[in-house]
PDB file of C-alpha atoms in Angstrom:
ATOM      1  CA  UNK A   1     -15.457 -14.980  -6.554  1.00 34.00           C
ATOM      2  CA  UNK A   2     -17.581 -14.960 -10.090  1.00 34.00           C
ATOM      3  CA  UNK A   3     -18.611 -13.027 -12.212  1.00 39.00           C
ATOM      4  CA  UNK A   4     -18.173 -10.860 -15.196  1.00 45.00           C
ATOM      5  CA  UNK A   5     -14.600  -9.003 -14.737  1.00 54.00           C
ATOM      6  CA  UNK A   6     -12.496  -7.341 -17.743  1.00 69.00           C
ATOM      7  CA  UNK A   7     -10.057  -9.909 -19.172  1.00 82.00           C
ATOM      8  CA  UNK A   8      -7.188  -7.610 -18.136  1.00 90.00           C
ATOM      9  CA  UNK A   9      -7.497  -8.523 -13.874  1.00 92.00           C
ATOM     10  CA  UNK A  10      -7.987 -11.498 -12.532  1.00 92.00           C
ATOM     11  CA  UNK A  11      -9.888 -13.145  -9.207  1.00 93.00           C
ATOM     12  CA  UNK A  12     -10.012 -10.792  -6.374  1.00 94.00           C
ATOM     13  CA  UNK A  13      -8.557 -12.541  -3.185  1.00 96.00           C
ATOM     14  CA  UNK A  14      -9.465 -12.134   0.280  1.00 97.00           C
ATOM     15  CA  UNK A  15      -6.660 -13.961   1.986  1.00 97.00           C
ATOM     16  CA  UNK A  16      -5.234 -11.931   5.342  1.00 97.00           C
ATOM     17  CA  UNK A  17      -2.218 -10.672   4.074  1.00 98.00           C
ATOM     18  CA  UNK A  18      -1.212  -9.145   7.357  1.00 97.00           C
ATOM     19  CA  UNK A  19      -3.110 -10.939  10.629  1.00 95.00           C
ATOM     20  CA  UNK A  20      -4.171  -8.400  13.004  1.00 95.00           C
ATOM     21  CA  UNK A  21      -8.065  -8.068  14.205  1.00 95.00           C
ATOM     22  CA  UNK A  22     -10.240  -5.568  12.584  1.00 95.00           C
ATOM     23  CA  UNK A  23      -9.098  -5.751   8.923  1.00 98.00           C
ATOM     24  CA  UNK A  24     -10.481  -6.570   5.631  1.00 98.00           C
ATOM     25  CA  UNK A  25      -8.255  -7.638   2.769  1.00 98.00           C
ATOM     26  CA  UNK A  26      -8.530  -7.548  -0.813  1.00 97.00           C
ATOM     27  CA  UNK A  27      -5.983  -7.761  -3.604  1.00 97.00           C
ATOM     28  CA  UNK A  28      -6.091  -8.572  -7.198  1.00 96.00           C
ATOM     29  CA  UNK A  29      -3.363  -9.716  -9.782  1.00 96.00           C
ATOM     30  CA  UNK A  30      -3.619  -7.687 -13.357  1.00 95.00           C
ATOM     31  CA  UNK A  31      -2.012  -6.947 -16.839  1.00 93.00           C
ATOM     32  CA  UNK A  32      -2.640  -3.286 -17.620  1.00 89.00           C
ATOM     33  CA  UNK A  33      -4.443  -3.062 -20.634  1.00 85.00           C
ATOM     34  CA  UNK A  34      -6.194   0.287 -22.337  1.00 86.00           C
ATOM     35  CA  UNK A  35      -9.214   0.222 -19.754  1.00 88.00           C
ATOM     36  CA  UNK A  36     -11.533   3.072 -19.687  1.00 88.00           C
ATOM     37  CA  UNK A  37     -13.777   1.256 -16.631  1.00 91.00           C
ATOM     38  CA  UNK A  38     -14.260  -1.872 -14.939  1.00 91.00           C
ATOM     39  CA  UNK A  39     -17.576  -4.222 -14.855  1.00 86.00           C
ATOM     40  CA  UNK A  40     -16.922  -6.605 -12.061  1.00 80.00           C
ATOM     41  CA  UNK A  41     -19.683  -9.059 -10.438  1.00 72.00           C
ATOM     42  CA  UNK A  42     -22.357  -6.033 -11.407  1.00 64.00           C
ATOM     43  CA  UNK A  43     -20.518  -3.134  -9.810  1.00 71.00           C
ATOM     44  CA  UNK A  44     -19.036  -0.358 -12.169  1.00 84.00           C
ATOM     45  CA  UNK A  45     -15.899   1.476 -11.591  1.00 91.00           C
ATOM     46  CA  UNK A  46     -15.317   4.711 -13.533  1.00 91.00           C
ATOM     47  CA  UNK A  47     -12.267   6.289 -14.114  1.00 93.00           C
ATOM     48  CA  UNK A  48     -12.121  10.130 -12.851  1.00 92.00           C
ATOM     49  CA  UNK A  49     -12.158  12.747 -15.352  1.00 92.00           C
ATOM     50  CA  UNK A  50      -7.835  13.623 -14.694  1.00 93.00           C
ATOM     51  CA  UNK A  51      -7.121   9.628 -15.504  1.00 94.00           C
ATOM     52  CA  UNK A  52      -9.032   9.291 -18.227  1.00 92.00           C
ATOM     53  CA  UNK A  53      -5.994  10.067 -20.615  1.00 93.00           C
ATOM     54  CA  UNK A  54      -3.658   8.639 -18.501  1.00 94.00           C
ATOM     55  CA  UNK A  55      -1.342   5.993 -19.815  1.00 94.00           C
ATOM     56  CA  UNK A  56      -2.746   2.332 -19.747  1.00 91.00           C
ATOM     57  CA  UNK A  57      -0.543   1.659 -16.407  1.00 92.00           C
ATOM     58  CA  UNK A  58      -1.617   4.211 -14.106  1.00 94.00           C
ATOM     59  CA  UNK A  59      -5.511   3.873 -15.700  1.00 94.00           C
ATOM     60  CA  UNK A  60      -5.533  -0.221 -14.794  1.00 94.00           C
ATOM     61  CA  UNK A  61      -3.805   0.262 -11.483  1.00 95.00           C
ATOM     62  CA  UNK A  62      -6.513   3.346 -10.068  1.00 95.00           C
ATOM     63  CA  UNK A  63      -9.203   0.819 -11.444  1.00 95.00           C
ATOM     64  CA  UNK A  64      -7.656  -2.380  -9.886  1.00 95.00           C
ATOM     65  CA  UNK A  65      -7.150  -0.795  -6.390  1.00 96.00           C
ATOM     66  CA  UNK A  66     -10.443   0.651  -6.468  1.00 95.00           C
ATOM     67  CA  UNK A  67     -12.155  -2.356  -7.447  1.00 95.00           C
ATOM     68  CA  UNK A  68     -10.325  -3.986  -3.804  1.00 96.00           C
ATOM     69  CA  UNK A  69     -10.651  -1.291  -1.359  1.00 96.00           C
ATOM     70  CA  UNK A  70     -14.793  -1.546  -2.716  1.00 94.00           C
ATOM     71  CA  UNK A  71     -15.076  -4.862  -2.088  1.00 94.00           C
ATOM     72  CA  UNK A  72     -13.527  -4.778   1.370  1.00 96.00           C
ATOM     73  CA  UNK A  73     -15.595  -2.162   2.558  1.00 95.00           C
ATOM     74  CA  UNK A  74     -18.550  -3.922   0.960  1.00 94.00           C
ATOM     75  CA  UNK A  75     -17.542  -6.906   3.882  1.00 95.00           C
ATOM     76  CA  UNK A  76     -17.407  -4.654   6.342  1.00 95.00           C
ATOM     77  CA  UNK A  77     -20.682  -2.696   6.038  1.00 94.00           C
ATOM     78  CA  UNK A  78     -19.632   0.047   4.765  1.00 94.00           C
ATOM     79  CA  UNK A  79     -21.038   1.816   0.954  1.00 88.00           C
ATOM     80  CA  UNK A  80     -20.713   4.589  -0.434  1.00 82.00           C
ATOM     81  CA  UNK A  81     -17.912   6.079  -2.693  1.00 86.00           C
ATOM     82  CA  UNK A  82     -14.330   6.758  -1.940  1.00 92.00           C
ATOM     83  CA  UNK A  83     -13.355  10.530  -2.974  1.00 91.00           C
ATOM     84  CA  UNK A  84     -10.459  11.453  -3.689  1.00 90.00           C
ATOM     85  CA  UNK A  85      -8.124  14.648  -2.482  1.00 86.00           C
ATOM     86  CA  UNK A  86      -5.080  14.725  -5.143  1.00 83.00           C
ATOM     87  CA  UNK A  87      -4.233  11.454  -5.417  1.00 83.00           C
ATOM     88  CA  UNK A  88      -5.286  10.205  -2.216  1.00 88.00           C
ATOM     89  CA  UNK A  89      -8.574   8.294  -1.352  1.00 93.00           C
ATOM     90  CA  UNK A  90     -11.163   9.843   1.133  1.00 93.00           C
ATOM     91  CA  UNK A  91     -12.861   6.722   2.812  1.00 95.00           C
ATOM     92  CA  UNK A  92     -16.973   6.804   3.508  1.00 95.00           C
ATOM     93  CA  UNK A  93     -17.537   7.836   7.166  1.00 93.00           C
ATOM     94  CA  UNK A  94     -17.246   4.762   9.455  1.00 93.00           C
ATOM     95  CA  UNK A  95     -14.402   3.466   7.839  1.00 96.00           C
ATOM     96  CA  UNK A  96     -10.471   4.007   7.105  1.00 97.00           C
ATOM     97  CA  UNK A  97      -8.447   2.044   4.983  1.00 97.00           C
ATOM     98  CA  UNK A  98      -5.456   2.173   2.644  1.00 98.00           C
ATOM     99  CA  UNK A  99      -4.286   0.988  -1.529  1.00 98.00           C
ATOM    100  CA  UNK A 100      -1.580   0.334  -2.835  1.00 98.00           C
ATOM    101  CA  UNK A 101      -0.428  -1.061  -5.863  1.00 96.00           C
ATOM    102  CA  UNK A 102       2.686  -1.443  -8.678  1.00 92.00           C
ATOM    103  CA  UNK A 103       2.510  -2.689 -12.389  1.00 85.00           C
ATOM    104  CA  UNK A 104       0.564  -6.355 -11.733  1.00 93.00           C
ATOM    105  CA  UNK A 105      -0.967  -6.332  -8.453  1.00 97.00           C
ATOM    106  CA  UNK A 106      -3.361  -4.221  -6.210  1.00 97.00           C
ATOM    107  CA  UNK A 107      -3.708  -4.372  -2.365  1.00 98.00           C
ATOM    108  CA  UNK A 108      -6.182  -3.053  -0.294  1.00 98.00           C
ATOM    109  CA  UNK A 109      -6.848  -2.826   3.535  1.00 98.00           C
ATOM    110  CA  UNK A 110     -10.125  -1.210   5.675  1.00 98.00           C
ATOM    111  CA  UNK A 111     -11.017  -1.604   9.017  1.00 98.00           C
ATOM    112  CA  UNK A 112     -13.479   0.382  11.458  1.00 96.00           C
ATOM    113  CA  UNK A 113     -11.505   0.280  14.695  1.00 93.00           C
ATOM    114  CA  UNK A 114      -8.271   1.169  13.625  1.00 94.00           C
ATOM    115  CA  UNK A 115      -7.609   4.834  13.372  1.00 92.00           C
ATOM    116  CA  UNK A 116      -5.962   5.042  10.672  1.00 95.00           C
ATOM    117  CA  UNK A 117      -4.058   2.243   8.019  1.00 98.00           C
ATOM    118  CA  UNK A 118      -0.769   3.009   5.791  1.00 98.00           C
ATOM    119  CA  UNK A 119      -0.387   0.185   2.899  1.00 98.00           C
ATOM    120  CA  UNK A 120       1.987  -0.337   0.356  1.00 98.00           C
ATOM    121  CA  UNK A 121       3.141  -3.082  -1.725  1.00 98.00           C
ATOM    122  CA  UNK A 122       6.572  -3.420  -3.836  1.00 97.00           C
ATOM    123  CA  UNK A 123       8.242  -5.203  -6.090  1.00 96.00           C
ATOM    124  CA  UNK A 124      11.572  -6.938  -4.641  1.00 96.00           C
ATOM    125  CA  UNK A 125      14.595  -3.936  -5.522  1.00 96.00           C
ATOM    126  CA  UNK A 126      17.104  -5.376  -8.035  1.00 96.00           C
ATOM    127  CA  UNK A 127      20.406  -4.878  -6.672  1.00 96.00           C
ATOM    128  CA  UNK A 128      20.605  -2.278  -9.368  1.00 97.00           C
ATOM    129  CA  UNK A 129      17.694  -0.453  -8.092  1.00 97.00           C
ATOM    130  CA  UNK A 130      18.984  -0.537  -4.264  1.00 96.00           C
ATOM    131  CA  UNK A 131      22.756   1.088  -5.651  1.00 96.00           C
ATOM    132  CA  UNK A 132      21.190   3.956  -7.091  1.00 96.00           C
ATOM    133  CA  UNK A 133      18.958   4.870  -4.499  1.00 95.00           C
ATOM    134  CA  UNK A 134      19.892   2.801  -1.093  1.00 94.00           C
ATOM    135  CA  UNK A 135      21.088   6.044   0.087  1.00 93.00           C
ATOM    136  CA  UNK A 136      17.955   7.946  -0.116  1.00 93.00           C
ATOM    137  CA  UNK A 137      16.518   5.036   1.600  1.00 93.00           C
ATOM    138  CA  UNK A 138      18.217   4.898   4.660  1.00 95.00           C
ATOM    139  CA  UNK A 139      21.478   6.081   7.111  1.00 96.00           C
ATOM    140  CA  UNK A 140      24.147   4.203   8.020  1.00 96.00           C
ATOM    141  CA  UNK A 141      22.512   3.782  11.746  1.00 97.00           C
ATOM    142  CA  UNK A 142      19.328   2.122   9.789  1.00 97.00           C
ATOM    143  CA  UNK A 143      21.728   0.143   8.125  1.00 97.00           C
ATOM    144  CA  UNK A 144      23.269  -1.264  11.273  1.00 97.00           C
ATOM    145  CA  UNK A 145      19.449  -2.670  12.166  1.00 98.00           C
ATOM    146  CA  UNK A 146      19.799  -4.998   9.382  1.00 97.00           C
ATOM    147  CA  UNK A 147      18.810  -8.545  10.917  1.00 97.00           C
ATOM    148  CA  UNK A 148      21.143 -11.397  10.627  1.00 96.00           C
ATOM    149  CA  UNK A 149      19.771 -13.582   7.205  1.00 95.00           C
ATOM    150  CA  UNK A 150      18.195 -10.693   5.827  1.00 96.00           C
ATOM    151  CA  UNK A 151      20.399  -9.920   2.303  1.00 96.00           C
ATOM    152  CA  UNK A 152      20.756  -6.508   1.208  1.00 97.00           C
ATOM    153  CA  UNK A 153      18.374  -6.218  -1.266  1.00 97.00           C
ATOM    154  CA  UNK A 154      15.548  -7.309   0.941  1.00 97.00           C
ATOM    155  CA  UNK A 155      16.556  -5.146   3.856  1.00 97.00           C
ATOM    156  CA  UNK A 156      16.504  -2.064   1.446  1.00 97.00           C
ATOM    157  CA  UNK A 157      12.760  -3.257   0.116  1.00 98.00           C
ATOM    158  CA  UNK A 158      11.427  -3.143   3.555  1.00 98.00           C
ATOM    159  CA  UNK A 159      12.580  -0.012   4.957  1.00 98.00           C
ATOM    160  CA  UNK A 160      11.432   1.596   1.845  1.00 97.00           C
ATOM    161  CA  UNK A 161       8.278   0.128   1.696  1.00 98.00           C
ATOM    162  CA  UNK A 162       7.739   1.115   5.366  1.00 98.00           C
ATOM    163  CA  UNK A 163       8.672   4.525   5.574  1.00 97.00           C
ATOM    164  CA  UNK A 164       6.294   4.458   2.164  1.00 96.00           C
ATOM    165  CA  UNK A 165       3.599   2.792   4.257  1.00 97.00           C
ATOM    166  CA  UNK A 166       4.103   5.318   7.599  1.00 97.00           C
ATOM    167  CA  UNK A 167       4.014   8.499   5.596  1.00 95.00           C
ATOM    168  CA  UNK A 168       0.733   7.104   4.107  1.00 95.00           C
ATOM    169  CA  UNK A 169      -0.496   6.798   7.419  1.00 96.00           C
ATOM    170  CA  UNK A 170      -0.285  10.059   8.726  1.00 94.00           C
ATOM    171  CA  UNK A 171      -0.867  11.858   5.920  1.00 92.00           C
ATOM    172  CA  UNK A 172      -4.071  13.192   6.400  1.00 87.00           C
ATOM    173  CA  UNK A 173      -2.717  15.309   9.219  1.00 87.00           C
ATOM    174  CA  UNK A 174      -0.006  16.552   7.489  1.00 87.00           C
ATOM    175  CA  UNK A 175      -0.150  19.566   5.483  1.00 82.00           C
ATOM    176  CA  UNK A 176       2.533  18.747   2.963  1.00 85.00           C
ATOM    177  CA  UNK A 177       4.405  16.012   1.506  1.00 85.00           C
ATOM    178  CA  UNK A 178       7.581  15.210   3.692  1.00 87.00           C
ATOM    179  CA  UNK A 179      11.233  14.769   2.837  1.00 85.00           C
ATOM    180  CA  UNK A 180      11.662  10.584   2.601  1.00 84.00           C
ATOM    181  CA  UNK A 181      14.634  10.762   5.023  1.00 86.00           C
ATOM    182  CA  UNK A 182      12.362  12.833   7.753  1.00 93.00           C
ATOM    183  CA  UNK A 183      11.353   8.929   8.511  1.00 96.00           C
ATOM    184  CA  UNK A 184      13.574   6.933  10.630  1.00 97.00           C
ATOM    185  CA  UNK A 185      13.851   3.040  11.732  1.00 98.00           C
ATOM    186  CA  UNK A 186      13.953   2.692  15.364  1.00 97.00           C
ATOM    187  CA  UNK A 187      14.406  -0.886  15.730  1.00 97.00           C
ATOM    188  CA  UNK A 188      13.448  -3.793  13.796  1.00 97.00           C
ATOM    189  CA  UNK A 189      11.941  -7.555  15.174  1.00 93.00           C
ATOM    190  CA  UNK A 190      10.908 -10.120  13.142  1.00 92.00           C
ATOM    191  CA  UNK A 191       8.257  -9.067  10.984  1.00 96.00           C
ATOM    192  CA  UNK A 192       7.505  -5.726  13.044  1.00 98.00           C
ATOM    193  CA  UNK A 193       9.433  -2.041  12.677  1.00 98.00           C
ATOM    194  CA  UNK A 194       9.119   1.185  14.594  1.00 97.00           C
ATOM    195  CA  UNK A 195       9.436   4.567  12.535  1.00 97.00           C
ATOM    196  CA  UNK A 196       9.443   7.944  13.732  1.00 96.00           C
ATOM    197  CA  UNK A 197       8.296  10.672  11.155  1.00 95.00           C
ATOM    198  CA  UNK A 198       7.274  13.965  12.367  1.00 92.00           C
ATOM    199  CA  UNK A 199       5.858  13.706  15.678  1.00 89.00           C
ATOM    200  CA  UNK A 200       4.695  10.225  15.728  1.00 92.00           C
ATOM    201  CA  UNK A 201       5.905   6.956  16.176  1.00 95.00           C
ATOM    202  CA  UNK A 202       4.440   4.522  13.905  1.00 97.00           C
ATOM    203  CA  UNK A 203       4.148   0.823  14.417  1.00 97.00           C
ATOM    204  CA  UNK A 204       4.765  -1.091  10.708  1.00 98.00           C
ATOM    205  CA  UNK A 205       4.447  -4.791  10.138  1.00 98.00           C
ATOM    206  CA  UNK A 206       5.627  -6.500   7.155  1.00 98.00           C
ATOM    207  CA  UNK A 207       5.395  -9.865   4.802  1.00 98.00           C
ATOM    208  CA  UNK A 208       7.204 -11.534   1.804  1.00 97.00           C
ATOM    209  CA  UNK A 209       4.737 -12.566  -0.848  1.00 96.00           C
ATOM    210  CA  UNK A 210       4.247 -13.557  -4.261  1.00 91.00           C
ATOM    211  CA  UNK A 211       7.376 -11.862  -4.994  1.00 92.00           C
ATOM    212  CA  UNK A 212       6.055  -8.551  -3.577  1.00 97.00           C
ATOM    213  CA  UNK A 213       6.863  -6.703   0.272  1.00 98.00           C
ATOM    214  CA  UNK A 214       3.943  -5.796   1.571  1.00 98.00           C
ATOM    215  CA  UNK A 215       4.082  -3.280   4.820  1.00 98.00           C
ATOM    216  CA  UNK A 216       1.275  -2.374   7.113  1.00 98.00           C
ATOM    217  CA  UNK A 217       2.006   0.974   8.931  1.00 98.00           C
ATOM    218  CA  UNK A 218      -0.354   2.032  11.965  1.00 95.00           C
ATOM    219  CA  UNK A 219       0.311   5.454  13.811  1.00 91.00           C
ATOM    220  CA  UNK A 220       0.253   5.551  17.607  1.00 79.00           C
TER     221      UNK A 220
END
């Protein structure tokens, strides 16, 4: 893609991250830098009023995940603006879709037949990061699921990153924010999970790349 972007983000990519049928891609590598907006290829994106003095990090990552999920629904058909309730995006009728981001990269997915997407894209854990908090992420009977080859620290990426991706799914039904261990891994194969949270049973798909664990969570 050309054009005239901020020297802070680079190229937005269109690659398939995850390859099921209905979905539009986008995602974008970037360097947070003191952005107030974003120029790219003609379109402006303006930061809300609540960002506006927020630090350089969470300012370039809103601005780089809006920038994707636009230009995805741009391929599918779909304009108009995203809204936001809190912090998370209300999608243009005819359309749902899902960001997600961390310090260098934004994701985003939007489809019209699915009825509703959960994204979200991490980092690798450190082995540091997975002592202090492995057991917030998961019980002992999650940890049995662990499939043969799979080390520690990329077993305790993915269920994270999938119970991040399920709640994310559902969320617009719920009325409040739930406890992280309300979600639970049913069984894992290959690529694909099964999560319970609440009262559904949510179907999550993941990949290694770049680094990064990217999940794809779709509720029953």
């Amino acid at each position: 893609m050309t054009g005239d972007a901020a020297s802070w983000i680079g190229p937005v990519e269109d690659r398939r991250l995850i390859d099921l049928p209905g979905l539009v891609w986008r995602s974008v590598a970037f360097q947070p830098g003191d952005a107030q907006m974003l120029d790219y290829c003609g379109g402006r994106i303006d930061l809300p009023e609540d960002l506006r003095g927020a630090v350089p990090k969470r300012r370039s990552e809103f601005l780089a995940g809006r920038l994707c999920a636009l230009l995805a629904l741009q391929e599918l058909g779909v304009h108009g603006p995203i809204e936001r309730t809190g912090r998370a995006p209300v999608w243009p009728s005819g359309a749902v879709g899902s960001i997600s981001h961390h310090a260098g990269r934004a994701v985003a997915v939007v489809s019209r037949q699915m009825p509703a997407l959960g994204l979200d894209c991490e980092p690798l854990m450190s082995a540091e990061t997975l002592a202090e908090i492995g057991h917030l992420v998961m019980d002992d009977a999650e940890r049995a699921l662990r499939p043969e080859g799979w080390d520690a620290q990329r077993f305790g990426t993915v269920v994270f990153s999938a119970k991040e991706a399920a709640y994310k799914a559902i969320s617009a039904r719920l009325a409040d924010i739930p406890d992280f261990r309300e979600a639970h891994v049913l069984d894992i194969t290959g690529t694909d999970l099964r999560i319970t949270l609440r009262d559904s049973e949510i179907y999550v798909r993941h990949i290694l790349d770049a680094g990064d664990c990217i999940t794809l969570a779709i509720p029953d």
